[in-house]
Structure formats: C-alpha cells, structure tokens
XYZ file of C-alpha atoms in Angstrom:
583
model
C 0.000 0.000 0.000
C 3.095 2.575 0.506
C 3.594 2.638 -3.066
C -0.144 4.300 -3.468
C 0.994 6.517 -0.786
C 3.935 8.191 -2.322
C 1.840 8.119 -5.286
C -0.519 10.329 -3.357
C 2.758 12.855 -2.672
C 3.199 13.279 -6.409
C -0.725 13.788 -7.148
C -0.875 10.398 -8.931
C -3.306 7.852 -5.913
C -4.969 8.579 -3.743
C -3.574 8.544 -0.099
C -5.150 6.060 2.145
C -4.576 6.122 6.088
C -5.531 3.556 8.200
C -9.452 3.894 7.725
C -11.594 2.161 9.965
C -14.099 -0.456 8.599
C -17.774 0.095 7.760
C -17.286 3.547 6.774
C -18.541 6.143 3.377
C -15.941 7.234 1.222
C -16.630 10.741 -0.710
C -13.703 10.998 -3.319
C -14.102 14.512 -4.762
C -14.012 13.535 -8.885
C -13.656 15.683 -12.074
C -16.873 17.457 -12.938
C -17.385 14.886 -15.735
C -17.903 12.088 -13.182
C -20.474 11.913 -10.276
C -18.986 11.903 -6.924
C -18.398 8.465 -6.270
C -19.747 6.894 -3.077
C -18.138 3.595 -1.795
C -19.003 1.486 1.197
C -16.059 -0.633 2.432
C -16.379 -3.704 4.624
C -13.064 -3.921 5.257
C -9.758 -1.603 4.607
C -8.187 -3.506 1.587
C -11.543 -2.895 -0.419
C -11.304 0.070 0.159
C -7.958 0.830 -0.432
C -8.533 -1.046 -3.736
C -11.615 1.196 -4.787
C -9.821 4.057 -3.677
C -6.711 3.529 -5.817
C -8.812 3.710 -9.036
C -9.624 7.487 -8.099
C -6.856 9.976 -8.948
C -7.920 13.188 -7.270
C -6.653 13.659 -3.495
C -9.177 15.827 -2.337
C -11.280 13.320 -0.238
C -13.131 12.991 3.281
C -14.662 10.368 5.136
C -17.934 10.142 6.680
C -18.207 7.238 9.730
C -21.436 5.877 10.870
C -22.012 8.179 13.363
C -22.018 11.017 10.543
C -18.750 12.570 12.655
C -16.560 14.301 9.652
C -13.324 12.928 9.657
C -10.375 14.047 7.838
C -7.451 12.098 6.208
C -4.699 13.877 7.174
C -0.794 13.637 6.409
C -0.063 12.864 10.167
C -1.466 9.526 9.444
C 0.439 8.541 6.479
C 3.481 9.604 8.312
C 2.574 7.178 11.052
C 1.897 4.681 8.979
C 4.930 5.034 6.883
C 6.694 4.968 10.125
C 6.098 2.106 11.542
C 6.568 0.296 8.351
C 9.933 2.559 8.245
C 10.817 0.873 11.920
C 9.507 -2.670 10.721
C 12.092 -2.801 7.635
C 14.706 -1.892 10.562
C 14.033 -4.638 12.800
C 13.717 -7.375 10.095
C 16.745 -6.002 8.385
C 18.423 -6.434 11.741
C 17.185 -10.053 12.190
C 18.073 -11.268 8.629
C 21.508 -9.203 8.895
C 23.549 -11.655 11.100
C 22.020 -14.913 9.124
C 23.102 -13.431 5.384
C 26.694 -12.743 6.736
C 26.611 -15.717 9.307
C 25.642 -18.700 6.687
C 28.626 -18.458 4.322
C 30.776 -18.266 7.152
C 28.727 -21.603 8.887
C 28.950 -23.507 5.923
C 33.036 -22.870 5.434
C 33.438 -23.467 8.950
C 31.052 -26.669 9.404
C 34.044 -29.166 8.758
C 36.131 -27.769 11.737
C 33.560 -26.108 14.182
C 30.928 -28.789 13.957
C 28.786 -26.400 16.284
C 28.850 -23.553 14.278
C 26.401 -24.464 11.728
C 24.027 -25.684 14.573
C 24.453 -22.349 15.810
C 23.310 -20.574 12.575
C 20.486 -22.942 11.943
C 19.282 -21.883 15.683
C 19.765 -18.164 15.414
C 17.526 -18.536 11.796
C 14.858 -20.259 13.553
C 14.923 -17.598 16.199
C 14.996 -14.935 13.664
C 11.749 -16.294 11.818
C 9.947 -16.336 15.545
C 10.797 -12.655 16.116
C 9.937 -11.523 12.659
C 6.229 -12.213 13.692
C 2.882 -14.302 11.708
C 3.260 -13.613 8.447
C 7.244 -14.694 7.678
C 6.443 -17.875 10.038
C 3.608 -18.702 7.503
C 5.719 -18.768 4.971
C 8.206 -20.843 6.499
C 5.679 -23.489 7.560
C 4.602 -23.570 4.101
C 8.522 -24.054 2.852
C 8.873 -26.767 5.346
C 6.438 -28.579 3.306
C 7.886 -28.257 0.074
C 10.873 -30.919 0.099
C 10.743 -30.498 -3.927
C 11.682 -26.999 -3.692
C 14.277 -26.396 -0.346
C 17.076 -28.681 0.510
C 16.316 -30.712 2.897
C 18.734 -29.664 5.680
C 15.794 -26.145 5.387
C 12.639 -28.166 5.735
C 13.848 -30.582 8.537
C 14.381 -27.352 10.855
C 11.776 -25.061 9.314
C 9.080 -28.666 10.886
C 9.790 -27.031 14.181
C 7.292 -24.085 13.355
C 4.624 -25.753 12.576
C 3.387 -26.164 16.312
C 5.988 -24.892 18.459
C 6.174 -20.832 18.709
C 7.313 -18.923 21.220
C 4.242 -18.870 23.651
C 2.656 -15.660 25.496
C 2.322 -15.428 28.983
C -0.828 -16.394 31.318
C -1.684 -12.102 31.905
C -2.355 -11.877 28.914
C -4.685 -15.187 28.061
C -6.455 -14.222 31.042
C -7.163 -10.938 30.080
C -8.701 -12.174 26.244
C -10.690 -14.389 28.209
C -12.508 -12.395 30.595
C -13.321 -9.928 28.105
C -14.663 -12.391 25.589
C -16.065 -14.727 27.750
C -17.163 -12.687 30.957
C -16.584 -15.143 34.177
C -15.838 -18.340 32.641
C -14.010 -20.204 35.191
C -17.773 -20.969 36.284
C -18.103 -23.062 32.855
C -14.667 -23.558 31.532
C -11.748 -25.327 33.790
C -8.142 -24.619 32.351
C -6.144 -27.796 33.442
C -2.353 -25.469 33.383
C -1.424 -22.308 32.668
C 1.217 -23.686 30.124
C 0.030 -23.895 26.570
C 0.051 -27.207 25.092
C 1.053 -25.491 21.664
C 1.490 -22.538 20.123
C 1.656 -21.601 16.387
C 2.158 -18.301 14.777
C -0.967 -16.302 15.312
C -2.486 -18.111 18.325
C -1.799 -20.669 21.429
C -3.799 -23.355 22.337
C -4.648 -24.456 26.475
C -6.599 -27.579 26.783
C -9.535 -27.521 28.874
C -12.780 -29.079 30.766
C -16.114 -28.093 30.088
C -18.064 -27.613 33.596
C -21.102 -27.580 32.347
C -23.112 -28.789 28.845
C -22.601 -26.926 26.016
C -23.979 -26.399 22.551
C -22.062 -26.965 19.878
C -22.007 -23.427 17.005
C -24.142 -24.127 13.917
C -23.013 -23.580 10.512
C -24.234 -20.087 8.774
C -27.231 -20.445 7.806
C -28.141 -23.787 9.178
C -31.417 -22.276 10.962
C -30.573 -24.307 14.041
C -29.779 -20.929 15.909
C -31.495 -21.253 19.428
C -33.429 -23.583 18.123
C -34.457 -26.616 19.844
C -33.940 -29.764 18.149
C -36.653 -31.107 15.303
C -37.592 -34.824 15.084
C -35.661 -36.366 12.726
C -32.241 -34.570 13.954
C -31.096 -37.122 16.651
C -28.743 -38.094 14.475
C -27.018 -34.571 14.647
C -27.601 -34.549 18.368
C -25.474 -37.719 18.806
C -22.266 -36.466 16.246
C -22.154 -33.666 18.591
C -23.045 -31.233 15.854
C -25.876 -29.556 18.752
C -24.571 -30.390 22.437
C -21.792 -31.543 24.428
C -21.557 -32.850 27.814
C -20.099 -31.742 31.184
C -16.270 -33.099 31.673
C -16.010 -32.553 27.637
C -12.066 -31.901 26.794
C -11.438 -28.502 24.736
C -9.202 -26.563 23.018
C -9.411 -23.002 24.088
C -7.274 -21.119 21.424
C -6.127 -17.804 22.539
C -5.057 -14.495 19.896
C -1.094 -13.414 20.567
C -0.852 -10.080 21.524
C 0.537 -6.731 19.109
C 0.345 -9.066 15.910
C -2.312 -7.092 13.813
C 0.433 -4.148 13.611
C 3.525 -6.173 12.356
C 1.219 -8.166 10.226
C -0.525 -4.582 8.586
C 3.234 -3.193 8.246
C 4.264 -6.544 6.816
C 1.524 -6.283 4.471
C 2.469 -2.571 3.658
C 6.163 -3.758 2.910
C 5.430 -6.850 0.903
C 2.924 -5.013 -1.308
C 4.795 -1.730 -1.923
C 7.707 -4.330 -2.569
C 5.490 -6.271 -5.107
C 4.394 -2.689 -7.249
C 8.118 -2.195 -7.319
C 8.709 -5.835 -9.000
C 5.478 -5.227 -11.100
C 7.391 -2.233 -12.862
C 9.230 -4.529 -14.954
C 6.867 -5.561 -17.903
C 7.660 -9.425 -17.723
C 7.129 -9.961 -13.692
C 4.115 -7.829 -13.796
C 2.160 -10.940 -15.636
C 2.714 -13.515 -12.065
C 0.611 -11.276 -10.098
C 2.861 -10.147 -7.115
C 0.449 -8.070 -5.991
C -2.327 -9.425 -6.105
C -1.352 -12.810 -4.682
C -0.305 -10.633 -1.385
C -3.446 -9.039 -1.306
C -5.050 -12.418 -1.420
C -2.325 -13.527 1.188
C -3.702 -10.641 3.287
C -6.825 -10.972 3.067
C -6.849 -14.648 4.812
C -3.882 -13.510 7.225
C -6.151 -10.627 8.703
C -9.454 -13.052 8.484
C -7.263 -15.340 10.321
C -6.124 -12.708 12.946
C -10.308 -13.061 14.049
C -10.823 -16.544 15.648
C -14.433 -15.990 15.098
C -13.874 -16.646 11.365
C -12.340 -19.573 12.245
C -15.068 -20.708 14.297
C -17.511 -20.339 11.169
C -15.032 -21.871 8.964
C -15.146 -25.026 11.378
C -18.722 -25.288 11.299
C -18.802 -25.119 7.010
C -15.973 -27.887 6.500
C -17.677 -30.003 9.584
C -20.995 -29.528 7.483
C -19.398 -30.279 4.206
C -17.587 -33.589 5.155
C -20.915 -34.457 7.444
C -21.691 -37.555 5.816
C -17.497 -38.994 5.338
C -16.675 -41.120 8.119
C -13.025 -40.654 7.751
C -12.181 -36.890 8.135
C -12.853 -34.821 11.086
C -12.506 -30.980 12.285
C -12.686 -29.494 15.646
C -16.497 -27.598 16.547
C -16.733 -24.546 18.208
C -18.670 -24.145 20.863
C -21.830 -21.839 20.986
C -21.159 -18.852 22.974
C -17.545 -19.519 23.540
C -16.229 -17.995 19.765
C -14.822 -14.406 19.259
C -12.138 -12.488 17.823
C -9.604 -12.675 20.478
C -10.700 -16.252 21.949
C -12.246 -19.613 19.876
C -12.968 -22.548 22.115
C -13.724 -25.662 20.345
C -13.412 -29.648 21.009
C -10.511 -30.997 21.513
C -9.168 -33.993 19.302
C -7.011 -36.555 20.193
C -4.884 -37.896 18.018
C -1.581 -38.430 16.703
C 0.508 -36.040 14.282
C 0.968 -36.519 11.260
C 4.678 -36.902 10.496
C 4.844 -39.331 13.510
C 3.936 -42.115 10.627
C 7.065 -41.342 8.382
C 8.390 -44.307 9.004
C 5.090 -46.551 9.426
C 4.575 -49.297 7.402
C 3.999 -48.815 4.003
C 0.564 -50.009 4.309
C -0.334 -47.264 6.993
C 0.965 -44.416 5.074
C -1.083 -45.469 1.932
C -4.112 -45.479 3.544
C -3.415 -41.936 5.111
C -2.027 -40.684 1.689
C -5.310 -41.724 0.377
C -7.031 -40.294 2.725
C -5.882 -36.352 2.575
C -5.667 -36.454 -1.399
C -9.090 -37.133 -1.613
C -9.687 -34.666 1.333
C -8.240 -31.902 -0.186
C -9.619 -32.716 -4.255
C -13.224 -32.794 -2.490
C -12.525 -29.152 -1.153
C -10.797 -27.817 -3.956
C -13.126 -29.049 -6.955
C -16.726 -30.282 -4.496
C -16.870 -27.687 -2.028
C -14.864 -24.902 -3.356
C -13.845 -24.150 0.133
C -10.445 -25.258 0.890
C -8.606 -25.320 4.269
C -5.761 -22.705 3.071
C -3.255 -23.776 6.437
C -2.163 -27.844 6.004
C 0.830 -27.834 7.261
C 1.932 -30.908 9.079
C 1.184 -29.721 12.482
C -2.194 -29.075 11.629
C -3.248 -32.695 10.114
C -4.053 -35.106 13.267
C -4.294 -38.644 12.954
C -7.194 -41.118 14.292
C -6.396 -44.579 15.572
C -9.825 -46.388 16.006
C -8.324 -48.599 17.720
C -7.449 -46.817 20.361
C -9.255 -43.814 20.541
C -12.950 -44.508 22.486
C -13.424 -42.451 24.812
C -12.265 -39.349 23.720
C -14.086 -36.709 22.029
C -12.620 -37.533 18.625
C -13.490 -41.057 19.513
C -17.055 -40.387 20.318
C -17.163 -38.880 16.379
C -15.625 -41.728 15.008
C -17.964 -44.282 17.150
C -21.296 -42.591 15.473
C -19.349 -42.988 12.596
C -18.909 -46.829 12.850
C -22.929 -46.905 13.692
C -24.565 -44.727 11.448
C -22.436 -44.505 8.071
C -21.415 -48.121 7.836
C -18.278 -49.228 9.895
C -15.471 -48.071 7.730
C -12.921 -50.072 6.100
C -9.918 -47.925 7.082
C -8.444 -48.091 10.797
C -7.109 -44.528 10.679
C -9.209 -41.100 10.302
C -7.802 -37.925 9.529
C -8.632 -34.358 11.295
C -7.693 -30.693 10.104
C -6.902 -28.314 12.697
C -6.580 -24.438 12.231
C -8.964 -23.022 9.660
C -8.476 -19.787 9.960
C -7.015 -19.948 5.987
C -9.438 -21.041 3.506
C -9.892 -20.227 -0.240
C -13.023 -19.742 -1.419
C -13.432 -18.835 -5.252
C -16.865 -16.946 -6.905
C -18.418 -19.129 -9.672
C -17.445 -18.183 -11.991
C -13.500 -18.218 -11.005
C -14.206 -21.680 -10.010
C -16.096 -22.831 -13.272
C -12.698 -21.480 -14.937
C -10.443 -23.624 -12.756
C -12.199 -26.358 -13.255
C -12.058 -25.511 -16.968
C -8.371 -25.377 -17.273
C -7.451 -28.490 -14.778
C -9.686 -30.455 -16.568
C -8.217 -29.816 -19.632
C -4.416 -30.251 -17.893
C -5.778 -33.885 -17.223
C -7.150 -34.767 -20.192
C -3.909 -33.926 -22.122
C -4.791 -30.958 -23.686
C -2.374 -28.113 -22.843
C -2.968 -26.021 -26.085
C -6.453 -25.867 -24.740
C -5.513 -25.009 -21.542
C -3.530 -22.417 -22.730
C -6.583 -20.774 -24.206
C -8.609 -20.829 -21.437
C -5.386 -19.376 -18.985
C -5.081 -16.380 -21.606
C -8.789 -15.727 -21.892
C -9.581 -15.683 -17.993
C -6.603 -13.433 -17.880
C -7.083 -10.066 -16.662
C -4.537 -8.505 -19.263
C -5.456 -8.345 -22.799
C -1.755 -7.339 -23.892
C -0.560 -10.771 -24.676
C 2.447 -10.832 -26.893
C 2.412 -14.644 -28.212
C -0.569 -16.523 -27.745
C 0.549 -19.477 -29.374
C 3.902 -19.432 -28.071
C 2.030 -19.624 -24.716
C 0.020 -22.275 -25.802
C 2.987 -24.161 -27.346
C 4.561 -24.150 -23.966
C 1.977 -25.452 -22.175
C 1.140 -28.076 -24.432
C 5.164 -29.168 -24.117
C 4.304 -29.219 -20.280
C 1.613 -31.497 -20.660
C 3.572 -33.601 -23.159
C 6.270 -33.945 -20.730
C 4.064 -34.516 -18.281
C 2.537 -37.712 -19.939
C 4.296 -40.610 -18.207
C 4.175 -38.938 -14.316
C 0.861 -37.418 -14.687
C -0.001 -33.854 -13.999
C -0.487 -33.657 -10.258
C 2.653 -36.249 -9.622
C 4.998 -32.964 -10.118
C 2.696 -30.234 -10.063
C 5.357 -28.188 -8.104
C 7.796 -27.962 -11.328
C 4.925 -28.019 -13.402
C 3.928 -24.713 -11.493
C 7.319 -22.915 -11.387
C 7.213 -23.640 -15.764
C 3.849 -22.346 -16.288
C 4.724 -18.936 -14.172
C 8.232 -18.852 -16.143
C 6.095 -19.024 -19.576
C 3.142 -16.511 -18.137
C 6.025 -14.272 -17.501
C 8.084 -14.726 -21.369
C 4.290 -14.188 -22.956
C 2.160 -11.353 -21.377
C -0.336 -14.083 -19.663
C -1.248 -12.495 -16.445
C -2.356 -15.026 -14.151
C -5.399 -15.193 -11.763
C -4.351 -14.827 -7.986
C -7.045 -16.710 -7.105
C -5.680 -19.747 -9.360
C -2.557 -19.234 -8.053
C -3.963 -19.548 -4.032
C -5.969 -22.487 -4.712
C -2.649 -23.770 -6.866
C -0.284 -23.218 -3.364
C -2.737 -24.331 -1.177
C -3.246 -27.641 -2.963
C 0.524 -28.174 -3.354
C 0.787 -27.791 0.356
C -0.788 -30.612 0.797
C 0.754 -32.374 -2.075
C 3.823 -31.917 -0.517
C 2.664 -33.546 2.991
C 1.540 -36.454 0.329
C 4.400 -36.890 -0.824
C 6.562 -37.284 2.117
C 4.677 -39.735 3.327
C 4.935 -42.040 0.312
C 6.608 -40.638 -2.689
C 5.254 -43.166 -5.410
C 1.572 -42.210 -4.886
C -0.781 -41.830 -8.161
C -2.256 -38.512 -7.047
C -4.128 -38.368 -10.583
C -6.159 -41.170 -9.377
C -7.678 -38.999 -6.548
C -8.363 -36.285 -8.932
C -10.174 -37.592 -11.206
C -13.305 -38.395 -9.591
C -14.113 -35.619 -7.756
C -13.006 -33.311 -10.924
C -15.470 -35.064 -12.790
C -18.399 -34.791 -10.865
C -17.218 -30.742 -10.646
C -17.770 -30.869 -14.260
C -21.034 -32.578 -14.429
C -21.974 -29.755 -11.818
C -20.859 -27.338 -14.591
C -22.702 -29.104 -17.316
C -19.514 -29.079 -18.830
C -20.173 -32.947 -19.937
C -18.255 -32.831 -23.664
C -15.530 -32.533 -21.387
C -16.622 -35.181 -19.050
C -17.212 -37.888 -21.534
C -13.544 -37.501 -22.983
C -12.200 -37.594 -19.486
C -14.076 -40.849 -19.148
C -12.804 -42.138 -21.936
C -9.106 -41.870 -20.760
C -9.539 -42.462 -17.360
C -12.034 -45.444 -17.263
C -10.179 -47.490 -14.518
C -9.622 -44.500 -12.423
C -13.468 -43.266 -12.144
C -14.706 -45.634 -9.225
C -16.776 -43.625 -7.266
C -17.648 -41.214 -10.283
C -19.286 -43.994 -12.215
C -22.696 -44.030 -11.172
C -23.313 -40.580 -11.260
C -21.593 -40.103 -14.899
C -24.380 -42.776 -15.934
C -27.378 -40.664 -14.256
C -26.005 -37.037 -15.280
C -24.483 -37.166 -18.776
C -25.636 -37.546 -21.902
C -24.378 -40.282 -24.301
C -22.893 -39.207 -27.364
C-alpha cells in the first residue's frame, strides 16, 4: 500500500490512512464524473476502490455522521512504523546473510557452528512475527523446492512458537467470555502449543454446552426437530459436562507487524510489477489475497464459522474430522472448540507402508473434495495441523465419540485410521465463476490438452496485452507432453514454477485466485508426498473433478475424461451414468 501513498505525494493515488471499517468514502471527482460513493467492509476494499480514483481531495464520513479528515499525520505514522519494521527485520536477517557463508566454510572444523546458525535462523523467523512464520511453515512442506537440511528445521514451526504469557490469556478471556471459570476449567497455565498467530490451552467443560451451527443452518437457538437425533449424537448440537477442549487464545501486538508486513510486501510487489515481464505472475495481487486470509485469520471468530462449514461439508465422510466450536464460547480474540485426540501426522514417516497409503489416500481425496466439491479449501495444512485417528485406540475421547457414530450410522469403515484438520483460519473460497474457470483449465491439464488449456489461462486473464498466444500455448502443451508418463499432479510443483516462467516470457497475467488455490493444494501435495513418494495422485483427482464438471454441465468434457480415465473413475461412475448424456 506505501507505493499508493507516495503516489498520493506526487498527485498520482490517492492517499489512504488507516481507515476504519464500515465507513462512506466521498472521493471529490472531475466534474465529468459523479462523486463516487463507496461502502467498504473492510480496509483492503477500500484501499482497492480508492486507488482507481486519482484526485486527493477526499473525506470520510463514519457511521455516526462525525466528519473525519485524512490527514498527512497519518500517512506519516503509517509510513513509520513500516519505516521501523524494515529496521528490525533487516536487523534479524543481517547476522544470518553474513553468518551462513561463514557456517557452511566453517562446518568441517567447528561442527557447532552451523548448529548455531540454523538456531539463530529459527529464532529470527519467531521474532519476525505471523506472516514470515507462515511462509516458512509452508517451505517446510515443500521438500521439492528447499534442501532438505531447510525443511527438517523449518518442521519445528509448525506447532511450536514462542508462547505468550498467562496475563495476557487471562485478560482475552474475561473480556470475551465474561466469568468463565464458572463453565470452563483450564487444566495449566502452560500452553500445550502454540503456532504463529495463536496458542492453544486444553480444557474441561463444567457444564453442557452447545455446539455453534453452521451459517445459515437455521438451528440458531433452536431446539432440536424430530428427525435430527442423528445430529444430536455427532455432537453437531450439544456436548456434555467433563467434555475436553481446546481453548485457542489471539497473541498479543500481531495485527500491527502483520498490517506493516503487508504494507512492505505489497509496496515491494508494485516495485517488482514495474518490470513488464514480472508484472504478468501477479505479485500483488497474490499478497493481497495472502492478506486478506492472514487478517481473516487474525479473528478466531472466522475460524469458528469456517469449522462449522468444513464439519458440514464432510458431514456424511466417516473418515475426516474438524474441531467444533462451541456456541457462545467464539470471538475475535478467543475460539474454544473440542478438543481432538490424536496423533501427528509426520509421527507415521516411518510406518509401514501399508499405513501411510491409507493416510495418503485419505488427505488427497480430502483436499480434491474441497478444492473441486466444495470450493472451500482449508488454506493452512501444514503438518502440524493434520491429526491422525487410531480407532483402535481412541474410544473415549471426544474424537473417539465422532468416530464411534461414525462406525454406527455410516457403515463401519474399512480404514483403521481417520484424519482431522486443525486451524482453519485460511481457507480459499473462489466466486463461480473463477471456479467454473479452474475447473475448466485443470480439466483440460488432465485430459492432455495443454494447447487448450492455454486458451482458457489467456482468456480468464485479466490482461489483454498478450504478446504470443501461441507461443504460450505451445509451452503449455510441451508441459503437458512432458508430463505424460508422471501425470499432472505427480509434479505439479515444477509443473507450477514452468507455467509462471512461460506466463512471464508471454504477457499471460495469471489469476491470484488460481494461483492460491494452486499453493494451497501443493501444500498438501507436498505432505503427500513425504509420506509415500510413489503415490498416483491423478487417481484422486479424477473423480471428484469429474463430478465438478457434471456440476458445470460441462459434460463434452466429461465424456472424454471418461474415456481416458475409465479405470480410475470408481466412485464417479454411477453418477456419470445418471447425469451425462451419451454421445
């Protein structure tokens, strides 16, 4: 956003302070336009609408009516603290860019020297705050990208921040939850985790509880209607006395460091979009989509309703599992929801190879049903936030309770091990139309054709200056070709890096969006893939890709998917013979 402000010095953008939501913007336009009046629901659509406005002259009328000025103190404040941020994380990256050379000559002879760096970098990431520990979570997934000797030490930020003390936890939970030792029992003051934006206590309901609806579920204060003891025993409406929870608990003074990170990394990305070729990846608007679910993230009561919509969309699986929130206990500063116990995720590494099949399978088909299904996918699955199950041992617990109405209402499952997300506070959610068009263009990835899904890239592009269509087209059609004997999704992540290389050589100007729901599902890849490195990830696709399409309509494209894939359609079959038309 600094880059609009020192646009704003030289009469070019408009200058944008740090403007409260829910307000009226009145920008002051030429005489040949009407005044132009915009209501923002929150500051980066605002700052958006405003930066297609080129006069200055503006003011800004609150709620109240109360005429408030933008004034240049505020930009100066702004651009000060963002001025003090560089400073700090200049400081904190100084000693490891001068340090690791020095490490890595020295490892042979001082053995402890390189231990030493790799300590001070972890430290370093901690201090910087959220948003640089997000993206080292995210790196520490990606084996195919870092060397490994990165990702093994970047694992230890998945879970395990530097925690907050009890003053302030106690203070976020008397003011969002009034007296709540007289329902709530905290079982230590120590946090049994901690991750980047929030820590987690475990806890003991003292009394029964409801559990939060999904939006627009209509079960609001509503008593229960016959036919809904089914809910009523998943634990979808109430939960006993002696319950275990998860109270989760918002770290203090993030929401500046993230806004000034957010200031940096933007301004930074307008800089890099100067020069005509990087302009077409979409720095900045990837980092405004980045900020968008960092700051929805920073409000655990998003969270909370993002909990309740994957809980309602995987209702019926009897494998995969989220924590619900409980009613009355969800805010922005403080989310209590039920706890699950079970096992991480990278504890089965080295498990049989049986095991880590069936838990590959697992979260590939979890995270194709969210991506093409639902279009709502978890946006955070990292390692530490992917639990595993063991019905064999788990019956008592909460998590076991879930799995036991499982077993007795959906058919006892086949599998021994159930998967649960943790920490939605990250989704990606596309409109309909940008999801149609992803669908469009992976489809067509799968079924071979990359000239075609060329095409489609260039025409959902927002840039119409495209130097070499069919040079574009070309290239992704040799990506495809290549791609022939691995299949697409078995090394998406190079596949990835080629198509933003060509996007950048040919004018293409890629969706954000795409490229969100392309990281996110890569994430996950990546976990995958670690797990067992030989897995047929095309063979999860498919199915749930094809039954996106049928959603669509889009059944010329169905039937020649069918045709190459018929072994790999299981599932899909049934409803490809009710839905689609026979040519």
């Amino acid at each position: 956003m600094f880059l609009n402000y020192i646009y704003a010095l030289g009469g070019s953008r408009v200058a944008l302070a740090n403007i409260p939501t829910r307000t009226i913007l009145l920008v002051n336009a030429p005489k040949k336009n009407p005044q132009a009046a915009i209501y923002a629901h929150a500051q980066w659509d605002l700052a958006e609408a405003c930066s297609r406005h080129k006069k200055l002259s503006m003011s800004i009328y609150q709620e109240n009516n109360n005429l408030v000025s933008l004034t240049t103190r505020q930009f100066l404040q702004r651009l000060v603290r963002a001025a003090k941020r560089i400073i700090v994380l200049t400081l904190l990256a100084l000693p490891a860019v001068v340090g690791a050379p020095l490490s890595y000559g020295l490892r042979t002879i001082i053995p402890k020297v390189e231990d030493m760096m790799w300590s001070y970098l972890l430290w370093a990431i901690e201090k910087s705050g959220p948003t640089f520990i997000k993206l080292a979570q995210w790196a520490s997934t990606r084996e195919d990208l870092f060397p490994a000797a990165l990702t093994n030490r970047l694992v230890k930020l998945q879970d395990n921040t530097r925690p907050h003390g009890w003053k302030h936890t106690s203070k976020l939970l008397k003011a969002a939850l009034g007296d709540w030792e007289k329902f709530l029992h905290i079982e230590e003051q120590r946090p049994i985790g901690s991750g980047c934006i929030a820590q987690v206590y475990k806890g003991t309901l003292k009394s029964p509880q409801k559990i939060m609806p999904a939006p627009g579920s209509g079960e609001e204060e509503e008593e229960l209607k016959a036919g809904d003891e089914n809910k009523e025993e998943k634990g979808l409406k109430k939960v006993e006395a002696g319950t275990h929870v998860a109270v989760k608990v918002l770290h203090p003074n993030i929401r500046d460091n993230v806004e000034a990170d957010m200031d940096i990394m933007k301004s930074f990305a307008s800089f890099i979009e100067l020069f005509p070729k990087l302009k077409y990846l979409s720095f900045r608007d990837t980092i405004l989509e980045f900020e968008k679910v960092l700051i929805d993230q920073m409000d655990l009561s998003h969270e909370g309703t993002n909990l309740c919509r994957l809980t309602e969309n995987f209702e019926d699986d009897q494998d995969i599992f989220f924590p619900q929130p409980i009613q009355n206990m969800v805010s922005e500063n403080v989310l209590v929801e039920t706890f699950i116990h079970g096992i991480p995720v990278l504890n089965f590494i080295n498990a049989e190879e049986k095991v880590k099949k069936e838990l590959c399978d697992l979260g590939a088909d979890a995270i194709y049903r969210m991506c093409f299904l639902h279009n709502f996918l978890h946006g955070d699955l990292h390692p530490g936030n992917i639990l595993v199950i063991d019905r064999e041992q788990t019956t008592t617990t909460a998590a076991g309770r879930m799995v036991d109405w499982a077993k007795e209402h959906l058919g006892r499952s086949k599998r021994r091990y159930a998967l649960a997300f943790l920490d939605a506070g990250m989704v990606v959610e596309l409109s309909y139309q940008d999801h149609l068009n992803m669908v469009k263009v992976l489809g067509a990835f799968i079924m071979r054709q990359g000239h075609r899904a060329g095409e489609l890239m260039a025409d959902f592009s927002k840039s119409r200056d495209t130097t070499d269509l069919e040079g574009f087209c070309a290239g992704i059609q040799d990506i495809v070709q290549r791609s022939v004997d691995e299949e697409f999704f078995s090394e998406m992540g190079q596949y990835t890096s080629d198509i933003f290389a060509l996007a950048c050589r040919h004018h293409v100007k890629l969706e954000s969006k795409f490229i969100a729901t392309s990281l996110a599902v890569k994430v996950m890849e990546g976990i995958v893939i670690h797990l067992n490195p030989d897995i047929d990830m095309v063979s999860k696709g498919i199915p749930p890709l094809l039954k996106s399409q049928i959603k669509y309509g889009l059944y010329k494209e169905v039937l020649q998917l069918k045709e190459i894939y018929k072994d790999l359609l299981g599932s899909a079959e049934k409803e490809l013979a009710n839905n689609v038309p026979q040519s």
